[in-house]
Structure formats: structure tokens, C-alpha cells
Amino acid sequence: MGWNIYKASSQPTAGHAGHARRAKYKTGVWRQLVAGWRTLSPDIMKRHGNLYDKIISKENLKEAHRIARKGKTKKASVRWVDENLDKCIDELHDSLDRGEYRTSNYVTKTVFEPKERLIYIVPYYPDRILQHAVMNVLEPIWDKLFTYHSYACRKGKGQHKGSSECMRHVRRYKYCLKCDCSKFYYSVNHRRIKEIIRKKIKCDRTLRLIDEIIDSVNRMNYFFLLCMVIFMRRWELEMWFIVEAALTVAGQCEHNVPIGNFLSQWCGNLYLNELDTMIKHKFKVKAYLRYCDDFLLFSDDKDFLNRMKHEVKNFLLDDLHLKMSKIELFPVTRGVDFLGYRHFPNGYILARKSTVKRMKKHTKGIMHNLKHGDITKETAVSMISSAQGWLKWANTHNLQQSMKLSTLKEEVLAYEEI
């Protein structure tokens, strides 16, 4: 009877209001408990199976080729696949269906800007197409695992969104803890990343395929190639290299996801999602963001950030087998250097000095290279537009005027190639 009175009454009584508040409180608490339970207990989250047939379907492989070829349509390998598309897709599908696929041999090259890295390159067909096909199916599953504050290699995120979020925290908080992992991709532990992948994927054939791609970099021929590269650059071998050599020969080298593999980007995100979960759910850090292996924590409490410095360092070392190359705590008034820009509390965003120096070096010789036939007009325009696009996200009006990018672009467009 009392419930009917409450239901019919246009003015809720105090008892009814109290009941509603208690029900709302219980519902809110329950939702928080369930959310925390799901996040902190990934072993009992829903796991996905029956994925392999979706990955190797001819429709998915063709879609993977369509995505992988973007920006590469002039390459001979891409044109060859375009001309023989049905044959290539059929052969790749049959190879995967029989379980005979093996990752092709890598070609390595060393890049020196912005810093020295060893890049691993696999053939466009079948390897790049396959990796895109795998991610067409797994991306929606893995993306739901990530926290909002992870900005690398995700749709709707990216560098400029991360820079904007960094600026929002810089203007609000007093102190920043800036961290960076040492040799991140090289240090990703195979056993640990496979454990993380198995928290959400239970399809055996899919797991074997992913394991094959992850383990492919540590075959003997790549090890000897790495030896040759290091000997060419340095005669004295450090102890870590001797240990790695022994482990590799014994078949026990269990780290390194190669820079250059499309799948490696997602493995890196998954790996450090464990750190995101710890920071956000265990320590309730509100002001946090990460782009790949670079991450920032903000607070007005300097002692709290000092404690977090030790917690993060220990977690990375003990759980993820990673070491820190940079971990510094400083006031935001100094400027926070993140994602190629320097962020200041007064709202100013300036381009990083090393980025500007490198940009000036590249744009300075554009007309010379164009006149001597070293680059095409299309490439020259693309280089200038890239510099303009990078600078427009910062307060760089005077810098752009001094570099005369607009004038240079007009000269390039007016130039008649012989």
C-alpha cells in the first residue's frame, strides 16, 4: 500500500526520496565494483574464440590489401599484387588454411633521425597484408581494453589529441612526472606479451599465428645479421650482448618485437596497458596520459609524484621486465616536452628545438635537390606541406615567417621540371 501511495503521489515523501537515494547509491557502488573487478581481474573477462576463419577469409584479406596499399600504390610490390589480386589472395588463404604460413625473412635498415634505430622490413606480400588482416579482426577487441588516456595507434586519438590533453593538464597542475622506457620494443618480453594476449583471445589457431609473428624476429639469420651490424659500428661487445648471443643460439632469446611490423604497434600498446591499468585503477591517478612508451603524470602534490616514481619503476621492472631511460619530476612552469611540442602553463605551445632544427635542415635543400633531379616536385611539395602541418599546431607564426615556407612552396609549384 505504501508503495502505491509513493507511486501515485505527485510530491515524493521524505521516505521515498531516501529510498531513491539509497537505491542510487547501491547501484553506483555496484557499478564501480563491477568495473574494477573486470579491469583488475582480466583473467575472468570474456575471451574471444572462433576468430581464425574471420582472419583468413578472402573478403578480409582483400580488405587488408586495400588498407595496406594506401600511400604505397607506386611501389612495384603493391602494383604486382594489384595485377594478380585473386591469385595472391587465394594462395595466401590456402597457406593460412593449411597452417603452412611462415613469416618471410626480414630486411633491416638503420635510421638515425630522430634517433638511431634498427628497422625491420617484411615484404608487402604476404606479410604486411596478413598483419593488417589480423588487426582487422583483433583491433575492436583490443581497443576496448585500453584506457581513455592511451593515445598511440588508435582511431580518434593520435599525437595532436595527446598534445591537447597534455596542455589541459599543464594549465591545471603544478608538477609533472615524465617517464620513458629504455629500448622499449627491443625489451618487450615474448612470454609476458603472449600471456597478455591470451587474456582476451582463446582461439588456438589465431594464437599460434600471432606467436609465429612474434617469434619470427629471433631466428638465427637475424641474429647473425644483427652481429654484423654491431661489429661494423662497434668493436667492443658489452656483457648484455654476449648474454643475448648465448641465449639466441640456445633458442631462449625471448624479447624484441620488431620496429616496422604493424602488429608490433599493438603489442606495445597492449604491453603498457598493464601499466595504465595499475596507475588508473590501483592508484587512482586522474591526470595521466601515455603515447607509446612516453607517459606523463600530473599532480599538485610533489610527494605523491615522488612515491609514484618508485611505484612505476618497480612495476615496470618486476612485472613487465622494462627499464627506465628517463624519469624526472619538475614544475610545469619549466615547460613539458611531449610529442614534439613544448607545453607551457600560459597556454603557449612551442615546437621542440631539435624538431625545428631538423625541419630547417630538410627544407633548406629542397630547391637544390629539385633542380638536380634528386626529388620530384610532388615530393618537394609534400615535404613543405608536412612541415607546415606540423607547425600549425603550435604558436609558430614568427618561425614560419623566418623559414619562408609559403614562399618556398610557391617557388616549387612554379618550377618547371625538365
Coordinates of C-alpha atoms in Angstrom, one line a residue:
M1 CA 0.0 0.0 0.0
G2 CA 2.8 2.4 0.9
W3 CA 4.5 1.8 -2.5
N4 CA 1.2 2.6 -4.3
I5 CA 1.0 5.9 -2.4
Y6 CA 4.5 6.8 -3.3
K7 CA 3.8 5.8 -6.9
A8 CA 0.6 7.9 -7.2
S9 CA 1.8 10.9 -5.3
S10 CA 3.0 13.9 -7.4
Q11 CA 5.2 15.1 -4.5
P12 CA 7.6 12.3 -3.2
T13 CA 7.7 12.0 0.5
A14 CA 10.9 12.1 2.5
G15 CA 10.9 8.4 2.9
H16 CA 10.5 7.9 -0.8
A17 CA 13.4 10.3 -1.5
G18 CA 15.6 8.4 1.0
H19 CA 14.8 5.1 -0.6
A20 CA 15.7 6.5 -4.1
R21 CA 19.0 7.9 -2.7
R22 CA 19.9 4.5 -1.2
A23 CA 19.0 2.7 -4.3
K24 CA 21.0 5.1 -6.5
Y25 CA 24.0 4.8 -4.1
K26 CA 23.9 1.0 -4.1
T27 CA 23.6 1.0 -7.9
G28 CA 26.6 3.3 -8.2
V29 CA 28.7 1.3 -5.8
W30 CA 27.8 -1.9 -7.6
R31 CA 28.8 -0.5 -11.0
Q32 CA 32.1 0.7 -9.6
L33 CA 32.8 -2.7 -8.1
V34 CA 32.0 -4.5 -11.3
A35 CA 34.1 -2.1 -13.4
G36 CA 37.1 -2.5 -11.0
W37 CA 36.6 -6.3 -10.9
R38 CA 36.6 -6.5 -14.7
T39 CA 39.6 -4.3 -15.0
L40 CA 41.7 -5.7 -12.2
S41 CA 40.8 -9.3 -13.0
P42 CA 41.4 -9.7 -16.7
D43 CA 41.7 -13.5 -16.4
I44 CA 37.9 -13.7 -15.9
M45 CA 36.9 -11.3 -18.6
K46 CA 35.2 -12.5 -21.7
R47 CA 37.6 -14.3 -24.0
H48 CA 37.0 -14.4 -27.8
G49 CA 37.2 -17.6 -29.9
N50 CA 36.5 -18.7 -33.5
L51 CA 38.5 -15.8 -34.9
Y52 CA 40.8 -17.6 -37.3
D53 CA 38.2 -18.2 -40.1
K54 CA 37.3 -14.4 -40.0
I55 CA 41.0 -13.5 -40.3
I56 CA 41.8 -15.8 -43.3
S57 CA 38.5 -15.2 -45.1
K58 CA 39.1 -13.9 -48.7
E59 CA 37.0 -10.9 -48.1
N60 CA 39.1 -9.9 -45.0
L61 CA 42.3 -10.5 -46.9
K62 CA 41.2 -8.2 -49.8
E63 CA 40.1 -5.5 -47.3
A64 CA 43.6 -5.8 -45.6
H65 CA 45.2 -5.3 -49.0
R66 CA 43.1 -2.2 -49.6
I67 CA 44.1 -0.7 -46.3
A68 CA 47.8 -1.8 -46.5
R69 CA 48.3 -0.3 -50.0
K70 CA 47.3 3.2 -49.0
G71 CA 50.1 5.6 -49.9
K72 CA 52.1 2.8 -51.5
T73 CA 50.4 2.4 -54.8
K74 CA 53.5 3.3 -56.8
K75 CA 55.6 0.5 -55.3
A76 CA 56.3 -2.4 -57.6
S77 CA 55.3 -5.0 -55.0
V78 CA 51.9 -3.3 -54.5
R79 CA 51.3 -3.0 -58.2
W80 CA 52.2 -6.7 -58.7
V81 CA 49.6 -7.7 -56.1
D82 CA 47.0 -5.3 -57.8
E83 CA 47.6 -7.1 -61.1
N84 CA 47.4 -10.6 -59.6
L85 CA 45.0 -9.9 -56.7
D86 CA 42.8 -13.0 -57.0
K87 CA 45.7 -15.3 -57.3
C88 CA 47.6 -13.8 -54.4
I89 CA 44.6 -13.8 -52.1
D90 CA 43.8 -17.5 -53.0
E91 CA 47.4 -18.6 -52.3
L92 CA 47.6 -16.7 -49.0
H93 CA 44.2 -18.0 -47.9
D94 CA 45.2 -21.6 -48.7
S95 CA 48.6 -21.3 -47.0
L96 CA 46.9 -20.0 -43.8
D97 CA 44.1 -22.6 -44.0
R98 CA 46.7 -25.4 -44.1
G99 CA 48.7 -23.8 -41.3
E100 CA 51.8 -23.5 -43.5
Y101 CA 52.3 -19.7 -43.3
R102 CA 55.7 -18.6 -42.0
T103 CA 56.9 -15.0 -41.7
S104 CA 59.3 -14.0 -44.5
N105 CA 62.9 -13.0 -43.9
Y106 CA 63.3 -9.5 -42.6
V107 CA 65.4 -6.9 -44.3
T108 CA 66.9 -4.4 -41.8
K109 CA 68.0 -0.8 -42.1
T110 CA 69.3 1.7 -39.7
V111 CA 67.7 5.2 -39.4
F112 CA 69.4 8.0 -37.5
E113 CA 66.6 10.6 -37.2
P114 CA 65.2 11.4 -34.7
K115 CA 67.5 8.8 -33.1
E116 CA 69.3 5.7 -34.2
R117 CA 67.0 2.7 -34.6
L118 CA 67.2 -0.7 -36.3
I119 CA 64.1 -1.1 -38.6
Y120 CA 62.8 -4.5 -39.7
I121 CA 61.1 -4.6 -43.0
V122 CA 59.0 -7.6 -44.3
P123 CA 57.7 -8.0 -47.8
Y124 CA 54.3 -6.4 -48.7
Y125 CA 53.0 -9.8 -49.8
P126 CA 52.1 -11.8 -47.9
D127 CA 53.3 -10.5 -44.6
R128 CA 52.0 -6.9 -44.5
I129 CA 48.7 -7.9 -45.9
L130 CA 48.4 -10.7 -43.3
Q131 CA 49.2 -8.4 -40.4
H132 CA 46.5 -6.0 -41.5
A133 CA 44.1 -8.9 -41.8
V134 CA 44.8 -10.0 -38.3
M135 CA 44.3 -6.5 -36.9
N136 CA 41.1 -6.0 -38.9
V137 CA 39.6 -8.7 -36.6
L138 CA 41.5 -8.1 -33.3
E139 CA 41.6 -4.3 -33.2
P140 CA 37.9 -3.9 -32.0
I141 CA 38.6 -6.5 -29.3
W142 CA 41.9 -5.0 -28.1
D143 CA 40.9 -1.3 -28.3
K144 CA 38.1 -1.8 -25.7
L145 CA 40.8 -2.9 -23.2
F146 CA 42.7 0.4 -23.4
T147 CA 42.1 3.3 -21.1
Y148 CA 40.9 6.6 -22.5
H149 CA 44.4 8.1 -21.7
S150 CA 46.3 6.0 -24.2
Y151 CA 46.9 7.9 -27.5
A152 CA 49.2 5.9 -29.7
C153 CA 48.0 4.0 -32.8
R154 CA 44.3 4.3 -32.1
K155 CA 41.4 5.7 -34.1
G156 CA 40.3 9.0 -32.8
K157 CA 43.5 9.6 -30.8
G158 CA 47.0 10.4 -32.1
Q159 CA 49.7 12.9 -31.4
H160 CA 47.7 16.2 -31.6
K161 CA 44.9 14.9 -29.3
G162 CA 47.6 13.8 -26.9
S163 CA 49.3 17.2 -27.1
S164 CA 45.9 18.9 -26.4
E165 CA 45.3 16.7 -23.4
C166 CA 48.9 17.4 -22.1
M167 CA 48.2 21.2 -22.4
R168 CA 45.0 20.8 -20.4
H169 CA 46.9 19.1 -17.5
V170 CA 49.8 21.6 -17.7
R171 CA 47.5 24.5 -17.2
R172 CA 45.8 22.8 -14.2
Y173 CA 48.5 21.2 -12.2
K174 CA 51.8 22.3 -10.7
Y175 CA 54.1 19.3 -11.1
C176 CA 54.8 16.7 -13.8
L177 CA 56.4 13.3 -13.7
K178 CA 57.8 12.5 -17.1
C179 CA 58.9 8.9 -17.9
D180 CA 60.3 7.0 -20.8
C181 CA 61.2 3.3 -21.2
S182 CA 64.7 2.3 -22.4
K183 CA 64.8 0.3 -25.7
F184 CA 61.1 -0.4 -25.4
Y185 CA 60.3 -2.5 -28.4
Y186 CA 63.5 -4.4 -28.1
S187 CA 62.7 -5.1 -24.4
V188 CA 59.2 -6.5 -24.8
N189 CA 59.2 -9.9 -23.3
H190 CA 57.7 -12.6 -25.5
R191 CA 56.4 -14.8 -22.7
R192 CA 54.7 -11.8 -21.0
I193 CA 53.1 -10.3 -24.1
K194 CA 51.7 -13.8 -25.0
E195 CA 50.2 -14.0 -21.5
I196 CA 48.5 -10.6 -22.0
I197 CA 47.2 -11.6 -25.5
R198 CA 45.7 -14.8 -24.0
K199 CA 43.6 -12.8 -21.5
K200 CA 41.3 -11.9 -24.3
I201 CA 41.9 -14.4 -27.1
K202 CA 41.3 -18.1 -26.8
C203 CA 41.2 -19.2 -30.5
D204 CA 44.1 -21.7 -30.7
R205 CA 44.9 -21.2 -34.4
T206 CA 44.8 -17.4 -34.0
L207 CA 47.2 -17.6 -31.1
R208 CA 49.6 -19.8 -33.0
L209 CA 49.6 -17.4 -35.9
I210 CA 50.4 -14.4 -33.5
D211 CA 53.1 -16.4 -31.7
E212 CA 54.7 -17.2 -35.1
I213 CA 54.9 -13.5 -36.0
I214 CA 56.2 -12.5 -32.6
D215 CA 58.9 -15.2 -32.5
S216 CA 60.0 -14.7 -36.1
V217 CA 62.5 -12.0 -35.3
N218 CA 64.7 -14.2 -33.2
R219 CA 65.6 -16.7 -35.8
M220 CA 69.3 -17.4 -36.3
N221 CA 69.8 -15.5 -39.6
Y222 CA 68.5 -12.3 -38.0
F223 CA 70.9 -12.8 -35.0
F224 CA 73.9 -13.0 -37.3
L225 CA 72.7 -10.0 -39.3
L226 CA 72.5 -8.1 -36.0
C227 CA 76.0 -9.2 -35.1
M228 CA 77.3 -7.9 -38.4
V229 CA 75.6 -4.5 -37.9
I230 CA 77.0 -4.1 -34.4
F231 CA 80.6 -5.2 -35.4
M232 CA 80.5 -2.7 -38.2
R233 CA 79.8 0.1 -35.7
R234 CA 81.5 -1.0 -32.5
W235 CA 84.4 -3.4 -31.8
E236 CA 83.8 -3.8 -28.0
L237 CA 81.0 -6.1 -27.1
E238 CA 79.1 -5.4 -23.9
M239 CA 78.2 -8.1 -21.5
W240 CA 74.4 -7.9 -22.3
F241 CA 75.2 -8.6 -26.0
I242 CA 77.3 -11.7 -25.1
V243 CA 74.4 -13.0 -22.9
E244 CA 71.9 -12.3 -25.7
A245 CA 74.1 -14.2 -28.2
A246 CA 74.3 -17.2 -25.9
L247 CA 70.5 -17.2 -25.4
T248 CA 69.7 -16.8 -29.1
V249 CA 72.0 -19.6 -30.1
A250 CA 70.3 -21.7 -27.4
G251 CA 66.9 -20.7 -28.7
Q252 CA 66.0 -19.0 -25.5
C253 CA 66.0 -15.3 -26.5
E254 CA 62.5 -14.2 -25.6
H255 CA 62.2 -10.5 -26.3
N256 CA 62.1 -7.9 -29.1
V257 CA 59.0 -7.1 -31.2
P258 CA 60.5 -5.6 -34.3
I259 CA 60.0 -1.9 -35.1
G260 CA 58.4 -1.9 -38.6
N261 CA 55.9 -4.7 -38.0
F262 CA 52.3 -3.4 -38.0
L263 CA 51.5 -5.9 -35.3
S264 CA 54.3 -4.6 -33.1
Q265 CA 52.5 -1.3 -32.5
W266 CA 49.5 -3.1 -31.0
C267 CA 51.8 -5.4 -29.0
G268 CA 53.4 -2.3 -27.5
N269 CA 50.1 -0.8 -26.6
L270 CA 48.8 -4.0 -25.1
Y271 CA 52.1 -4.4 -23.1
L272 CA 51.9 -1.0 -21.5
N273 CA 48.2 -1.2 -21.0
E274 CA 49.1 -3.2 -17.8
L275 CA 50.8 0.0 -16.6
D276 CA 47.8 2.1 -17.5
T277 CA 45.5 -0.1 -15.5
M278 CA 47.8 -0.1 -12.5
I279 CA 48.1 3.7 -12.5
K280 CA 44.5 4.5 -13.1
H281 CA 42.7 1.8 -11.0
K282 CA 45.1 1.0 -8.2
F283 CA 46.5 4.5 -7.5
K284 CA 43.5 6.5 -8.9
V285 CA 45.8 8.9 -10.8
K286 CA 43.4 11.3 -12.6
A287 CA 45.9 13.3 -14.7
Y288 CA 47.8 10.7 -16.7
L289 CA 48.4 10.2 -20.4
R290 CA 50.6 7.9 -22.5
Y291 CA 51.8 7.8 -26.1
C292 CA 53.6 4.5 -26.8
D293 CA 56.4 4.3 -24.2
D294 CA 56.3 8.0 -23.2
F295 CA 54.0 8.8 -20.4
L296 CA 53.2 11.7 -18.0
L297 CA 51.7 12.0 -14.6
F298 CA 50.5 15.4 -13.2
S299 CA 49.6 16.5 -9.6
D300 CA 49.8 19.4 -7.3
D301 CA 51.3 17.0 -4.6
K302 CA 55.0 16.7 -5.3
D303 CA 55.4 14.0 -2.6
F304 CA 52.7 11.9 -4.3
L305 CA 54.5 12.0 -7.6
N306 CA 57.8 11.0 -5.8
R307 CA 56.0 8.0 -4.5
M308 CA 54.6 7.2 -7.9
K309 CA 58.1 7.4 -9.4
H310 CA 59.2 4.4 -7.3
E311 CA 55.9 2.5 -7.8
V312 CA 56.1 2.9 -11.6
K313 CA 59.8 2.0 -11.7
N314 CA 59.3 -1.1 -9.6
F315 CA 56.2 -2.3 -11.6
L316 CA 57.9 -1.9 -14.9
L317 CA 61.0 -3.8 -13.8
D318 CA 59.2 -6.6 -11.8
D319 CA 56.1 -7.2 -13.9
L320 CA 57.0 -6.1 -17.5
H321 CA 60.8 -6.5 -17.4
L322 CA 61.4 -2.9 -18.6
K323 CA 64.0 -0.4 -17.5
M324 CA 63.5 3.4 -17.4
S325 CA 65.7 5.6 -19.6
K326 CA 64.2 8.8 -18.3
I327 CA 62.2 9.6 -15.2
E328 CA 62.2 13.2 -14.0
L329 CA 59.9 15.3 -11.7
F330 CA 59.7 19.0 -12.3
P331 CA 57.4 22.0 -12.1
V332 CA 55.3 22.6 -15.2
T333 CA 56.5 26.2 -15.4
R334 CA 59.6 24.7 -16.9
G335 CA 57.6 23.5 -19.9
V336 CA 56.6 20.0 -20.6
D337 CA 58.3 18.5 -23.7
F338 CA 55.9 15.9 -25.1
L339 CA 55.1 14.6 -28.6
G340 CA 57.4 17.0 -30.4
Y341 CA 56.0 20.2 -28.7
R342 CA 56.8 22.1 -25.5
H343 CA 53.7 23.0 -23.4
F344 CA 53.6 25.9 -21.0
P345 CA 51.0 26.9 -18.4
N346 CA 50.4 30.3 -20.0
G347 CA 48.8 28.4 -23.0
Y348 CA 51.8 28.6 -25.3
I349 CA 52.8 25.5 -27.3
L350 CA 56.2 25.7 -29.0
A351 CA 57.8 23.3 -31.4
R352 CA 60.6 21.2 -29.9
K353 CA 64.0 22.7 -30.7
S354 CA 65.5 19.5 -32.2
T355 CA 62.5 19.1 -34.4
V356 CA 62.8 22.7 -35.7
K357 CA 66.5 22.2 -36.4
R358 CA 65.8 19.0 -38.3
M359 CA 63.0 20.7 -40.2
K360 CA 65.2 23.6 -41.3
K361 CA 67.8 21.2 -42.5
H362 CA 65.4 19.3 -44.6
T363 CA 63.6 22.3 -46.2
K364 CA 66.8 24.2 -46.8
G365 CA 67.9 21.9 -49.6
I366 CA 64.6 21.3 -51.3
M367 CA 65.1 23.6 -54.3
H368 CA 68.6 22.4 -54.8
N369 CA 67.5 18.8 -54.8
L370 CA 64.6 19.6 -57.1
K371 CA 66.8 21.3 -59.7
H372 CA 69.3 18.4 -59.7
G373 CA 66.5 15.8 -60.1
D374 CA 67.1 14.2 -56.7
I375 CA 63.4 14.7 -55.8
T376 CA 60.2 15.2 -57.7
K377 CA 58.0 18.3 -57.5
E378 CA 55.4 16.2 -55.8
T379 CA 57.9 15.1 -53.1
A380 CA 59.1 18.7 -52.6
V381 CA 55.5 20.0 -52.1
S382 CA 54.8 17.1 -49.7
M383 CA 57.9 17.9 -47.6
I384 CA 56.8 21.6 -47.3
S385 CA 53.2 20.7 -46.5
S386 CA 54.3 18.3 -43.9
A387 CA 56.4 21.0 -42.2
Q388 CA 53.5 23.5 -42.3
G389 CA 51.1 20.9 -41.0
W390 CA 53.4 20.2 -38.0
L391 CA 54.0 23.8 -37.2
K392 CA 50.3 24.9 -37.4
W393 CA 49.5 23.0 -34.1
A394 CA 51.9 25.3 -32.2
N395 CA 52.5 29.0 -31.7
T396 CA 55.0 29.3 -34.5
H397 CA 53.9 32.3 -36.7
N398 CA 57.3 34.0 -36.4
L399 CA 59.1 30.7 -37.0
Q400 CA 57.1 30.1 -40.2
Q401 CA 57.8 33.6 -41.4
S402 CA 61.5 33.2 -40.8
M403 CA 61.6 29.8 -42.6
K404 CA 59.5 31.3 -45.5
L405 CA 57.7 28.1 -46.1
S406 CA 54.9 29.7 -48.1
T407 CA 57.3 31.4 -50.5
L408 CA 59.3 28.2 -50.9
K409 CA 56.1 26.3 -51.7
E410 CA 55.2 28.9 -54.4
E411 CA 58.7 28.5 -55.9
V412 CA 58.4 24.8 -56.1
L413 CA 54.9 24.9 -57.7
A414 CA 56.2 27.4 -60.2
Y415 CA 59.2 25.4 -61.1
E416 CA 59.0 23.6 -64.5
E417 CA 60.7 20.2 -64.4
I418 CA 62.8 19.4 -67.4

